[in-house]
Short mmCIF file of C-alpha atoms in Angstrom, two decimals:
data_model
loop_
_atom_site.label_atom_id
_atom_site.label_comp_id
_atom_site.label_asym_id
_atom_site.label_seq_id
_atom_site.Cartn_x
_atom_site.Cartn_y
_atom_site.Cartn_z
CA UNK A 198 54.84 -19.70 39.90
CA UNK A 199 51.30 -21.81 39.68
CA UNK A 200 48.87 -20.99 37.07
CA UNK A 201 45.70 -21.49 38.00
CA UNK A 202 43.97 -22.87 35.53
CA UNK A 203 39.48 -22.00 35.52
CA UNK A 204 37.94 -25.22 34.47
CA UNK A 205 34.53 -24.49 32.41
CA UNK A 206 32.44 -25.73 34.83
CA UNK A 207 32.49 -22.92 36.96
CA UNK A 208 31.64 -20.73 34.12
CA UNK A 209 28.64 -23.06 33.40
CA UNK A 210 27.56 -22.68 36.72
CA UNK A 211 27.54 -18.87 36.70
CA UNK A 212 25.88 -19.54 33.53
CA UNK A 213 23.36 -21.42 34.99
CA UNK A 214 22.73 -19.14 38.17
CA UNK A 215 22.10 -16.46 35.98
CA UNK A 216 19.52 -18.27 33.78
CA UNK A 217 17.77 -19.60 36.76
CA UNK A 218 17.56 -16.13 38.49
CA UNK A 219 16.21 -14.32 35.23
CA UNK A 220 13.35 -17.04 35.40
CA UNK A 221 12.30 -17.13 38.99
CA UNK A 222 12.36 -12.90 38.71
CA UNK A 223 9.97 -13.56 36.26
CA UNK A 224 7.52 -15.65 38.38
CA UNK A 225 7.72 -13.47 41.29
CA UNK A 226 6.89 -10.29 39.23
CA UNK A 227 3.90 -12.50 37.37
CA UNK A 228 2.89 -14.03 40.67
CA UNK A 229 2.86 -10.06 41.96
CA UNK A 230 0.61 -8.64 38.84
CA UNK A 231 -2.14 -11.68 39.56
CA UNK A 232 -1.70 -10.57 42.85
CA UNK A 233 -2.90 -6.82 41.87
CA UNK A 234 -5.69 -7.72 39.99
CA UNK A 235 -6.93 -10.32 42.06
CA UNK A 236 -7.67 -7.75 44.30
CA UNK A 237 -8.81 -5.07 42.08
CA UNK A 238 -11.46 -7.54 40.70
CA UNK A 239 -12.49 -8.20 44.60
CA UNK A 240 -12.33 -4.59 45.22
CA UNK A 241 -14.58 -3.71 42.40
CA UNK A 242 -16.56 -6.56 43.30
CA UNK A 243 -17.45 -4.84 46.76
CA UNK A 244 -18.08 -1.50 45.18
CA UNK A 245 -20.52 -2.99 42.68
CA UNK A 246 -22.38 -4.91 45.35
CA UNK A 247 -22.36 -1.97 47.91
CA UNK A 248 -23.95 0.22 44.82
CA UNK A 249 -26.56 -2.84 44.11
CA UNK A 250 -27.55 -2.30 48.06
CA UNK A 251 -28.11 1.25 48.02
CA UNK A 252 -29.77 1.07 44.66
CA UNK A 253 -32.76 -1.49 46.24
CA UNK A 254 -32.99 0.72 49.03
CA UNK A 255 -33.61 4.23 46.50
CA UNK A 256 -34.09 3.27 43.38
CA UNK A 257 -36.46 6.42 42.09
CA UNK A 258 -33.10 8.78 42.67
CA UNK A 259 -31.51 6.51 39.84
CA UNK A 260 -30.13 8.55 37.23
CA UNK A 261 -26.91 7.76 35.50
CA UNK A 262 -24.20 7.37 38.41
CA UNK A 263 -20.47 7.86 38.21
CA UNK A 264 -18.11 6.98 41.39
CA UNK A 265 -14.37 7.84 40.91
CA UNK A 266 -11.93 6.06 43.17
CA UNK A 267 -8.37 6.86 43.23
CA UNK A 268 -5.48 3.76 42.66
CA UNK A 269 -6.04 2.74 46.47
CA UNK A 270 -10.24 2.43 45.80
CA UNK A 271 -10.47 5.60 47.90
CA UNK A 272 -12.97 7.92 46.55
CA UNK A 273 -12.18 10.93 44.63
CA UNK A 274 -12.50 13.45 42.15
CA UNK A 275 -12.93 12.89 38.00
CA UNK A 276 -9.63 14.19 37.32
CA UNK A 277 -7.40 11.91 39.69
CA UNK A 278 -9.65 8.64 38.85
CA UNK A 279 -7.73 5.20 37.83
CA UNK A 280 -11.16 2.97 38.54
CA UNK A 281 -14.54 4.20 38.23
CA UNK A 282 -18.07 2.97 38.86
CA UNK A 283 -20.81 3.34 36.51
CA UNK A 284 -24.40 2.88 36.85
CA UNK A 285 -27.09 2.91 33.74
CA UNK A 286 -30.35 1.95 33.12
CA UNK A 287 -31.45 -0.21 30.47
CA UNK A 288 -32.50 1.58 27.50
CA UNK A 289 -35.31 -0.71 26.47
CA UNK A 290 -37.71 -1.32 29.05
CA UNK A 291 -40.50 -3.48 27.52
CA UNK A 292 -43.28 -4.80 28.96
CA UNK A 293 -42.30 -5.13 32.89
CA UNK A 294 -42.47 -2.05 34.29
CA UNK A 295 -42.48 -3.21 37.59
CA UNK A 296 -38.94 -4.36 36.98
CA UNK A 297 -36.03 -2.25 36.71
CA UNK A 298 -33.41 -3.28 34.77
CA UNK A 299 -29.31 -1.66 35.53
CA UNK A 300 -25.79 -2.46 35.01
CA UNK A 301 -23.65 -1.63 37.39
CA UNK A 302 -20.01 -1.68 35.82
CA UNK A 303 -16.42 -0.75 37.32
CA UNK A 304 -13.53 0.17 34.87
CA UNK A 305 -10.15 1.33 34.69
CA UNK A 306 -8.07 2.82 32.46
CA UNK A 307 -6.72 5.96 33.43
CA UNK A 308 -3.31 6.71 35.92
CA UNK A 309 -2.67 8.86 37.96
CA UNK A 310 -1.78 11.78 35.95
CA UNK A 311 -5.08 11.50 34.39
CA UNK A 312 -4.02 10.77 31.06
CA UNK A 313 -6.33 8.24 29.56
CA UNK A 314 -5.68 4.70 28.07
CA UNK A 315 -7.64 1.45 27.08
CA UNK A 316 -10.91 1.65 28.93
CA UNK A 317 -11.42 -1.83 30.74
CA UNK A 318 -13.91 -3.22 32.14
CA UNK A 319 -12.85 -5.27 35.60
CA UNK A 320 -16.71 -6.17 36.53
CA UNK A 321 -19.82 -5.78 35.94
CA UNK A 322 -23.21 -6.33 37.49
CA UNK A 323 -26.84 -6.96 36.39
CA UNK A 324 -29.75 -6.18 38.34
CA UNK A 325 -33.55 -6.24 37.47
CA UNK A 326 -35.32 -4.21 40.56
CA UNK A 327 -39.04 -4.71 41.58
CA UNK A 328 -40.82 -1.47 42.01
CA UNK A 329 -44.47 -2.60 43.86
#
């Protein structure tokens, strides 16, 4: 009866495979979170830009605004938010009161449970509105 005889090289090589898999799992779940907020910062780029449009178009009806958007940017309620919109006025308005000043920021940091963590900030926006 043969023996057969397992030189090392093959365990190197499952060695090796292993390594190399571990990595590129690693790339492909980085390369999938840049992915994610990539698109959140576009996302909340829109929203902030769609709020700066409607703001120029009614600005007296300014008061501070909150817009709640689930974890697909669909709208909905406080409780379910993971992003939300804010927008506030400048507190110190000095000499131009022709000019408006807001900041229209987007955040996250809650899930979907609605239990709060870190608030971040993904965006924010600065307008100064003419009033004639």
């Amino acid at each position: 009866m043969k023996r057969v005889r397992h030189s090392r090289s093959g365990l190197f090589l499952i060695l090796f495979f292993s390594v190399t898999a571990g990595i590129c799992i690693q790339f492909f779940v980085k390369s999938h979170n840049m992915s994610q907020d990539a698109k959140n910062l576009y996302q909340a780029q829109q929203e902030a830009a769609s709020m700066a449009e409607i703001l120029e178009k009614d600005i007296d009806s300014l008061d501070n605004i909150s817009v709640y958007y689930d974890k697909d940017w669909n709208q909905c309620d406080k409780e379910e938010k993971m992003y939300w919109l804010e927008v506030t006025q400048a507190q110190n308005q000095a000499q131009e009161d022709d000019l408006k000043k807001v900041k229209i920021a987007v955040y996250s940091g809650e899930n979907s449970k609605g239990e709060s963590s870190k608030k971040e900030e993904i965006y924010h926006l600065n307008l100064s509105i003419y009033i004639p």
